[in-house]
Amino acid sequence: MHELSIREMSEALRDRRISSRELTQHFLDRIAHFDARLNSFITVTPERALQQADAADARLAQGADTAPPLLGIPLAEKDIFCTEGVRTSCGSKMLDNFIAPYSATAVRKLHDEAGAVLLGKCNMDEFAMGSSNETSFYGPVKNPWDETRVPGGSSGGSAAAVAASLAPAATATDTGGSIRQPAALTGLTGIKPTYGRVSRYGMIAFASSLDQGGVLAHSAEDAAYVLQAMAGFDPRDSTSVDRPVEDYTATLNAPLKGLRIGLPGEYFTDGLDAKVRVAIDAATEVFRQLGAEVRPVSLPHAALAVPTYYVVAPAEASSNLSRYDGVRYGHRTEGATSLEELYRKSRAEGFGAEVQRRIMVGTYVLSHGYYDAYYRQAQKVRRLIAQDFDAAFQQVDMLLGPTTTDIAFKLGEKTADPVSMYLNDVYTIAANLAGIPAMNLPCGFKTVGDAELPIGLQLMGSAFTEARLLNAAHQYQQATGWHQRRPVNFE
Amino acid sequence: MSLGLEQVHQIATLARLELTDEQTERYSGQLSAILELVDELRAADTTGVEAMNHPLGMTQRLRPDTATEPNRRDAFQEVAPAVDNGLYLVPKVI
């Protein structure tokens, strides 16, 4: 049952071959059976899930014709999306006791409007700051392809849960690669839409000019169904874009003949693993055979994306996270005798080391005397990076390159050195700085010892070209079978 | 750019984070390494480049100044560590 696509599940529900209760129970059973090994969920919500499943079954019994496609389909949420009445921790001790008093717009759209069933809330790096899911207060998540390796981050729980088929798909967020990098390391299809396409209302803020919600799923088709239900204008998010949402599933089967694909030379340099490169080259050839025209392009400022990001993101984080003061919600220290002490101790106890580092970097680059040299300069370089993409999209329709330099690394391998962890995002960060949509799709495997580890390729498009990216990804997935592979130890 | 213990202490004060001596020492090395990474930005020629505040170049949307949300003070205060009579409690300020 768990190997069905979302479309197949939806059809089975409509034809009454299965009920949402059976489907939901099946995934809850899989979570109960497997998740002790992966730690992909922070909170599982079985009672609520079965109630929602029963409600979906009741609606389906009244007539399936008008039912939205996700009605009765179980989904998992990254624990960064506020879910009314459910603990929403953001992977932090700071919010370990936080029962969200309202739901994020994305959650409301998926569950209240589209009728999807909430299985639970997925583990993540604390406040989405990390690339390995090792900064979570709730412990690291394991990669289902090799449990000694990381699933990537920050949406590592969402990725591991979907990769091990503990949920058909999951929501995630991407500030510098947090959807695409875990998708690459766990063999999933993951899409970060254009900035402003999915509402950020109720999505706990990390870096507000970069954060964007999206989807982790097995295929472009599954991702299209979920994104369709999540995306759209929201008056409650001042950066939400008031523009109609395209029909993502309608154009999946459009032929790729004449599609112009650019290969950014800066993404194919020495830092890229040779086997990853071979897989990307082979995938490029598949696109060519599907009718795409492939040509080299240049993103001259690509090397500055990581340094730009590590000024802009911490600066915004230090502002956003100033709200955690031990007064209105979240962790509060015991026995403070002054307000100042209450702030300092609550924040010192509630935040983990990576979050503290980023708050301090952000505080520093925004402080008097350093603002122009760091923050202002980073904002200018950000424009140069965005202009590189504008120029490239004058010549081609989308860009193709690697998502990561190599396959999943070992747990603990990079935790001692923050900078080596930051360099994981070297290919993903630029899309966030430019606000453009980007996605990962699996394109091969690298054998290491007894394990086979997934390799991912990245497609990037100009603003609001999600439908075209999903179309290209779907066509590639019709021609190849990488996205259908599942880790053997989770059958 | 490297950060000494005193600077780290000053930043932590601004950020309202209480650090132990051991943390200050560790962060001093780590933050210096991060700043070394971002120092690459200084070499970029940004003469005449306008700072980018918003990825899509949008400006803030405005809405009519009318109340749209119901008052849910009780629900929001349910998650507060200490409240009394609708007020948030903190240690004595004056």
XYZ file of C-alpha atoms in Angstrom:
585
model
C 0.000 0.000 0.000
C 2.845 2.416 0.885
C 4.462 2.038 -2.522
C 1.511 3.574 -4.340
C 1.838 7.057 -5.744
C -0.397 9.786 -4.350
C -2.483 9.663 -7.524
C -2.906 5.904 -7.139
C -3.833 6.279 -3.465
C -6.333 8.966 -4.368
C -7.905 6.752 -7.044
C -8.077 3.782 -4.666
C -9.815 5.980 -2.084
C -12.332 7.256 -4.652
C -13.065 3.773 -5.954
C -13.509 2.664 -2.342
C -10.900 -0.057 -2.783
C -9.293 1.206 0.415
C -10.469 3.573 3.099
C -8.522 6.528 4.418
C -8.654 4.821 7.843
C -6.914 1.729 6.452
C -4.355 3.830 4.609
C -3.713 6.043 7.640
C -3.459 3.063 9.997
C -0.995 1.442 7.608
C 1.338 4.439 7.777
C 0.867 4.811 11.550
C 1.848 1.134 11.892
C 4.928 1.711 9.773
C 5.914 4.700 11.918
C 5.437 2.593 15.073
C 7.477 -0.235 13.587
C 10.369 1.649 11.970
C 10.762 5.098 13.456
C 12.687 4.045 16.556
C 15.543 3.408 14.122
C 15.233 6.675 12.215
C 13.942 9.237 14.751
C 12.193 11.041 11.907
C 9.152 12.148 13.933
C 9.141 14.422 16.975
C 5.403 14.011 17.539
C 3.054 11.399 16.075
C -0.653 12.273 16.161
C -2.493 8.929 15.740
C -5.826 9.928 17.289
C -6.132 13.102 15.314
C -5.009 11.247 12.182
C -7.694 8.588 12.518
C -10.356 11.224 13.204
C -9.322 13.099 10.071
C -9.279 9.812 8.149
C -12.809 8.991 9.280
C -13.951 12.468 8.257
C -12.361 11.941 4.843
C -14.062 8.553 4.480
C -17.403 10.154 5.352
C -16.886 12.797 2.674
C -15.849 10.183 0.124
C -18.970 8.157 0.937
C -21.087 11.178 0.022
C -19.559 11.271 -3.424
C -16.025 11.274 -4.696
C -16.611 13.509 -7.718
C -16.031 16.810 -5.986
C -13.399 15.512 -3.555
C -10.038 17.306 -3.677
C -7.170 15.007 -4.778
C -5.516 14.907 -1.354
C -8.708 14.030 0.538
C -7.842 11.168 2.901
C -4.142 11.046 1.939
C -1.832 10.923 4.974
C 0.975 13.504 5.105
C 3.655 14.470 7.619
C 4.493 18.061 8.524
C 7.896 19.482 9.280
C 7.726 20.606 12.908
C 8.275 24.207 11.839
C 4.641 24.626 10.723
C 2.328 25.650 13.568
C -0.428 23.089 14.005
C -3.227 24.170 16.325
C -3.454 21.986 19.415
C -0.249 20.062 18.595
C 3.229 20.678 19.980
C 5.241 22.664 17.426
C 8.849 22.551 18.621
C 10.914 23.688 15.617
C 13.428 21.101 16.828
C 14.291 23.278 19.821
C 14.209 22.984 23.580
C 12.983 26.583 23.421
C 9.643 25.410 22.015
C 9.498 21.933 23.578
C 6.463 23.044 25.597
C 4.799 25.072 22.823
C 1.321 23.891 21.831
C 0.520 26.044 18.811
C -2.619 28.155 19.377
C -3.210 28.484 15.623
C -2.349 26.696 12.393
C -0.024 27.798 9.620
C -1.792 28.663 6.370
C -0.006 25.770 4.628
C -1.297 23.363 7.286
C -4.806 24.789 7.067
C -4.817 24.490 3.287
C -3.513 20.927 3.263
C -5.568 19.492 6.092
C -8.640 21.695 6.566
C -9.261 22.566 2.914
C -7.685 19.732 0.904
C -8.604 17.087 3.492
C -5.178 15.476 3.891
C -4.579 13.506 7.098
C -1.871 14.682 9.511
C 0.324 11.758 10.630
C 2.606 13.835 12.819
C 5.383 16.382 13.019
C 8.825 15.640 11.633
C 12.214 16.115 13.209
C 14.448 18.911 11.915
C 17.569 20.872 12.691
C 16.907 23.364 15.467
C 15.102 26.382 14.003
C 16.031 24.922 10.578
C 19.689 25.789 11.163
C 21.758 22.878 9.970
C 22.482 20.600 7.043
C 22.492 17.206 8.764
C 19.598 17.167 11.254
C 22.182 16.837 14.017
C 21.339 20.155 15.700
C 17.860 18.970 16.716
C 17.046 19.022 20.446
C 15.342 15.676 19.781
C 18.470 13.962 18.490
C 19.773 13.208 15.021
C 17.761 11.537 12.280
C 19.258 8.546 10.468
C 19.363 8.131 6.702
C 17.203 5.122 5.697
C 19.724 4.182 2.978
C 22.496 3.817 5.550
C 21.681 4.355 9.199
C 25.242 5.456 9.987
C 24.760 8.475 7.729
C 22.864 11.757 7.968
C 19.650 12.369 6.000
C 20.676 15.975 5.361
C 18.981 18.992 6.824
C 17.320 20.948 7.942
C 14.260 18.971 6.773
C 15.979 15.684 7.656
C 13.009 14.167 9.490
C 10.619 14.894 6.621
C 13.130 13.375 4.193
C 13.851 10.222 6.201
C 10.125 9.654 6.863
C 9.231 9.860 3.172
C 12.311 7.921 1.996
C 11.415 5.050 4.346
C 7.744 5.288 3.242
C 6.534 6.220 6.732
C 4.511 8.948 4.977
C 3.617 9.326 1.291
C 4.968 12.897 1.291
C 5.874 15.607 3.768
C 6.029 19.355 3.961
C 9.415 20.980 4.430
C 11.057 24.397 4.279
C 14.109 25.655 2.451
C 16.155 28.699 3.503
C 19.477 27.678 1.941
C 18.851 24.156 0.673
C 16.850 22.525 3.470
C 14.461 20.792 1.065
C 16.802 20.023 -1.829
C 19.877 18.820 0.081
C 17.966 16.231 2.194
C 16.075 15.192 -0.950
C 19.405 14.584 -2.677
C 20.824 12.601 0.239
C 17.735 10.395 0.657
C 16.724 9.855 -2.993
C 13.631 12.050 -3.047
C 12.034 14.646 -5.251
C 11.892 17.943 -3.395
C 10.777 21.351 -4.580
C 11.455 24.777 -3.132
C 9.008 27.100 -4.858
C 9.540 30.752 -5.723
C 9.811 33.027 -2.689
C 6.269 34.100 -1.801
C 4.495 31.187 -3.515
C 3.682 29.281 -0.289
C 2.492 31.336 2.662
C 4.945 31.794 5.519
C 2.128 32.561 7.971
C 2.559 30.181 10.896
C 5.828 28.852 9.508
C 8.313 29.612 12.265
C 10.694 32.238 10.909
C 14.424 31.669 10.458
C 15.500 34.122 7.713
C 12.429 35.875 6.397
C 13.767 37.015 3.016
C 14.912 33.458 2.215
C 12.467 31.036 3.915
C 10.063 29.188 1.658
C 7.819 26.194 2.275
C 7.693 23.261 -0.097
C 7.405 19.512 -0.466
C 9.402 16.302 -0.159
C 7.925 13.382 -2.104
C 8.917 10.351 -4.137
C 8.133 11.819 -7.533
C 7.497 15.075 -9.338
C 3.883 14.011 -9.789
C 3.402 13.470 -6.036
C 5.121 16.785 -5.315
C 2.841 18.525 -7.826
C -0.288 17.298 -6.014
C 0.939 18.460 -2.614
C 2.333 21.799 -3.806
C -0.923 22.510 -5.626
C -2.781 22.344 -2.331
C -0.186 24.370 -0.366
C 0.520 27.224 -2.761
C -1.406 30.436 -3.177
C -1.867 34.001 -2.035
C -2.368 34.602 1.661
C -3.319 38.057 2.924
C -1.859 37.064 6.316
C 1.679 36.895 4.880
C 2.849 40.315 3.732
C 5.386 38.717 1.348
C 2.897 36.304 -0.202
C 2.530 36.926 -3.927
C -0.935 37.719 -5.260
C -0.797 35.741 -8.469
C -2.821 32.728 -9.606
C -1.323 29.292 -8.991
C -0.666 27.310 -12.156
C -2.159 23.843 -12.551
C 0.943 21.820 -11.752
C -0.422 18.407 -12.672
C -1.978 19.558 -15.967
C 1.348 20.151 -17.704
C 3.372 17.225 -16.317
C 3.129 15.345 -19.594
C 4.086 18.191 -21.907
C 6.971 17.161 -24.187
C 10.382 18.720 -23.526
C 11.231 19.273 -27.172
C 12.989 22.604 -27.538
C 13.450 23.132 -23.783
C 16.680 25.082 -23.303
C 18.731 23.771 -20.394
C 21.848 25.567 -19.152
C 24.730 23.924 -17.334
C 26.375 26.497 -15.040
C 30.117 25.943 -15.385
C 30.719 27.102 -11.807
C 28.723 24.099 -10.518
C 31.022 21.564 -12.206
C 34.389 22.331 -10.649
C 36.902 20.356 -8.597
C 34.759 20.286 -5.474
C 32.263 17.972 -7.176
C 32.684 14.242 -6.551
C 33.610 12.358 -9.744
C 30.830 9.765 -9.400
C 28.228 12.441 -8.763
C 29.438 14.198 -11.864
C 29.086 11.026 -13.949
C 25.471 10.667 -12.751
C 24.688 14.316 -13.562
C 26.244 13.949 -17.013
C 24.151 10.833 -17.664
C 20.994 12.656 -16.574
C 21.876 15.557 -18.864
C 22.055 13.076 -21.735
C 18.558 11.790 -20.835
C 17.208 15.338 -21.038
C 18.918 15.735 -24.382
C 17.283 12.567 -25.665
C 13.942 13.918 -24.452
C 14.413 16.828 -26.829
C 16.066 19.444 -24.629
C 18.834 21.653 -26.001
C 21.714 21.768 -23.555
C 24.312 24.501 -23.492
C 26.870 25.902 -21.040
C 26.060 29.072 -19.090
C 27.903 31.064 -16.447
C 26.928 32.301 -12.991
C 30.059 34.392 -12.349
C 29.306 35.218 -8.704
C 28.411 31.652 -7.681
C 31.382 31.346 -5.329
C 30.084 34.289 -3.270
C 26.723 32.665 -2.504
C 27.862 30.895 0.680
C 29.553 33.958 2.246
C 26.573 36.145 1.293
C 24.155 33.705 2.842
C 26.149 33.450 6.086
C 25.729 37.181 6.566
C 22.119 37.633 5.416
C 20.642 34.523 7.059
C 22.208 34.983 10.521
C 21.345 38.700 10.453
C 17.686 37.933 9.831
C 17.779 35.043 12.299
C 19.172 37.203 15.076
C 16.247 39.592 14.590
C 13.603 36.886 14.260
C 14.825 34.926 17.251
C 14.838 37.957 19.530
C 11.174 37.114 20.187
C 12.180 34.145 22.358
C 12.439 35.953 25.653
C 10.932 33.538 28.186
C 7.941 35.827 28.673
C 5.151 35.075 26.211
C 5.816 31.466 25.236
C 8.592 28.915 25.130
C 11.266 28.003 27.619
C 11.702 30.131 30.733
C 14.580 29.804 33.164
C 13.867 29.149 36.847
C 14.494 31.690 39.545
C 15.718 34.713 37.575
C 15.699 37.821 39.749
C 15.809 40.456 37.010
C 14.258 40.801 33.567
C 17.713 40.961 32.006
C 18.719 37.705 33.702
C 15.435 36.100 32.622
C 16.214 36.886 28.971
C 19.864 35.838 29.104
C 19.324 32.568 30.923
C 16.133 31.546 29.124
C 17.861 32.036 25.778
C 21.106 30.374 26.885
C 19.191 27.322 28.143
C 16.628 27.185 25.343
C 18.883 27.532 22.284
C 21.452 24.960 21.179
C 24.986 25.808 20.077
C 24.352 26.237 16.338
C 21.436 28.592 16.947
C 23.525 30.580 19.429
C 26.361 30.840 16.899
C 24.056 32.162 14.208
C 22.390 34.632 16.535
C 25.825 35.946 17.485
C 27.072 36.160 13.883
C 23.877 38.011 12.997
C 24.170 40.344 15.964
C 27.757 41.102 15.020
C 27.162 41.836 11.321
C 24.272 44.139 12.198
C 26.115 45.946 14.962
C 27.327 49.509 14.816
C 30.475 49.875 12.740
C 30.100 46.519 10.975
C 26.718 46.912 9.298
C 28.025 48.461 6.058
C 31.037 46.194 5.738
C 29.078 43.000 6.224
C 25.309 43.273 5.944
C 25.086 46.052 3.368
C 27.861 44.531 1.295
C 26.140 41.111 1.429
C 22.901 42.651 0.188
C 24.766 44.166 -2.739
C 26.469 40.902 -3.621
C 23.047 39.253 -3.316
C 21.898 41.449 -6.158
C 24.915 40.467 -8.266
C 24.023 36.812 -7.684
C 20.380 37.426 -8.642
C 21.511 39.303 -11.773
C 23.627 36.301 -12.792
C 20.423 34.244 -12.850
C 18.535 36.947 -14.776
C 21.250 36.882 -17.431
C 21.282 33.075 -17.588
C 17.494 32.933 -17.978
C 17.785 35.230 -20.992
C 19.573 32.359 -22.698
C 17.943 29.224 -21.268
C 14.668 28.083 -19.674
C 16.191 26.289 -16.736
C 19.508 25.366 -15.168
C 20.736 21.877 -14.389
C 23.515 20.961 -11.988
C 24.325 18.965 -8.886
C 22.417 19.540 -5.635
C 25.295 18.464 -3.387
C 29.003 17.875 -3.867
C 28.724 14.258 -2.734
C 26.420 11.605 -1.207
C 25.279 11.616 2.453
C 28.113 11.951 4.956
C 28.514 10.054 8.227
C 26.787 11.094 11.437
C 29.219 13.209 13.440
C 31.574 13.736 10.511
C 31.068 17.492 10.250
C 29.627 18.506 13.621
C 32.922 19.743 15.067
C 33.504 22.277 12.286
C 30.602 24.645 11.530
C 32.261 25.999 8.389
C 32.650 22.553 6.780
C 28.937 21.988 7.492
C 28.074 25.330 5.862
C 29.879 24.371 2.673
C 27.323 21.583 2.132
C 24.968 24.160 0.729
C 27.329 25.521 -1.906
C 25.002 24.637 -4.827
C 21.651 25.304 -3.178
C 22.003 28.683 -1.473
C 22.017 30.876 -4.586
C 18.403 29.961 -5.476
C 17.245 31.254 -2.080
C 19.224 34.473 -2.451
C 17.626 35.044 -5.871
C 14.177 33.857 -4.701
C 13.825 31.456 -7.636
C 12.242 27.970 -7.630
C 14.542 24.961 -7.542
C 14.168 21.254 -7.073
C 16.092 18.061 -6.528
C 15.448 14.793 -8.273
C 17.234 11.488 -7.799
C 19.544 10.613 -10.706
C 21.629 7.653 -9.565
C 23.419 5.893 -6.757
C 26.966 5.656 -5.483
C 28.063 2.405 -3.882
C 30.054 2.778 -0.668
C 30.890 -0.519 1.036
C 27.617 -2.440 1.308
C 25.452 0.649 0.984
C 24.029 2.352 -2.058
C 23.586 6.066 -1.510
C 21.391 8.314 -3.649
C 22.727 11.087 -5.891
C 20.584 14.108 -6.708
C 20.458 16.632 -9.511
C 19.125 20.136 -9.226
C 16.897 22.056 -11.624
C 16.478 25.792 -11.158
C 14.053 28.027 -13.020
C 13.131 31.685 -13.158
C 10.506 33.011 -10.746
C 7.126 31.227 -10.872
C 8.172 28.452 -13.255
C 7.288 25.646 -10.829
C 5.016 24.002 -13.405
C 7.801 23.833 -15.972
C 10.301 22.440 -13.445
C 7.819 19.773 -12.342
C 7.097 18.984 -15.995
C 10.800 18.514 -16.773
C 11.296 16.409 -13.641
C 8.265 14.264 -14.446
C 9.431 13.646 -18.000
C 12.841 12.629 -16.693
C 11.138 10.279 -14.226
C 9.080 8.720 -17.005
C 12.333 7.925 -18.800
C 14.286 6.692 -15.742
C 13.508 4.694 -12.615
C 15.760 6.263 -9.962
C 12.840 7.791 -8.080
C 11.211 4.382 -7.689
C 14.055 2.823 -5.734
C 13.372 2.291 -2.026
C 15.772 1.470 0.828
C 15.754 -2.309 1.334
C 15.592 -2.317 5.120
C 12.207 -0.572 5.262
C 9.989 -2.849 3.186
C 38.482 38.969 11.087
C 39.012 37.167 14.345
C 37.017 37.718 17.487
C 38.623 37.831 20.911
C 36.964 36.759 24.151
C 35.970 40.286 25.019
C 34.236 40.812 21.670
C 32.375 37.522 21.972
C 31.272 38.554 25.436
C 30.063 41.904 24.072
C 28.129 40.240 21.217
C 26.537 37.780 23.650
C 25.450 40.697 25.817
C 23.812 42.384 22.824
C 22.154 39.082 21.858
C 20.965 38.446 25.442
C 22.771 35.138 25.758
C 24.469 34.134 28.993
C 27.661 32.276 28.139
C 30.023 30.320 30.353
C 33.753 31.023 30.029
C 34.181 27.724 28.269
C 31.453 28.593 25.715
C 32.956 32.045 25.151
C 36.299 30.444 24.414
C 34.801 27.866 22.016
C 32.604 30.403 20.212
C 35.562 32.754 19.813
C 37.310 30.232 17.558
C 34.174 29.147 15.727
C 32.822 32.645 15.096
C 36.247 33.739 13.858
C 36.243 30.878 11.340
C 32.749 31.859 10.157
C 33.790 35.497 9.767
C 36.830 34.381 7.815
C 34.452 32.598 5.423
C 32.264 35.675 4.971
C 35.256 37.996 4.632
C 35.488 36.835 1.000
C 32.654 39.286 0.371
C 34.889 42.261 0.965
C 36.817 41.561 -2.226
C 33.694 41.768 -4.395
C 33.360 44.956 -6.422
C 29.925 46.340 -5.609
C 30.464 49.878 -6.835
C 27.142 51.269 -7.980
C 25.207 48.123 -7.015
C 21.972 48.713 -5.160
C 21.466 46.624 -2.020
C 18.835 43.911 -2.466
C 16.296 43.806 0.338
C 13.691 41.568 -1.230
C 14.253 38.676 -3.625
C 11.424 39.695 -5.949
C 11.842 43.430 -5.550
C 8.386 43.727 -4.034
C 7.314 46.494 -1.732
C 5.278 46.065 1.408
C 1.608 45.486 0.701
C -0.784 47.646 2.690
C -4.282 46.840 3.864
C -7.127 48.917 5.257
C -6.623 49.740 8.923
C -9.483 47.619 10.198
C -9.571 44.810 12.744
C -9.645 41.448 10.982
C -8.683 39.021 13.727
C -10.753 38.079 16.764
C -9.310 38.673 20.237
C -7.892 35.323 21.378
C -5.912 36.507 24.366
C -6.831 33.526 26.531
C -5.699 31.038 23.895
C -2.423 32.871 23.343
C -1.728 33.227 27.041
C -2.301 29.543 27.637
C 1.227 28.912 26.319
C 2.814 31.660 28.432
C 5.061 30.626 31.334
C 3.406 32.973 33.868
C 0.301 35.144 33.541
C -2.089 36.771 35.954
C -5.350 38.451 35.043
C -4.402 38.665 31.389
C -0.964 40.130 32.160
C 2.406 38.496 31.518
C 4.465 38.170 34.682
C 8.193 38.940 34.788
C 10.670 39.569 37.630
C 10.337 42.939 39.308
C 11.650 45.713 37.016
C 11.559 48.713 39.384
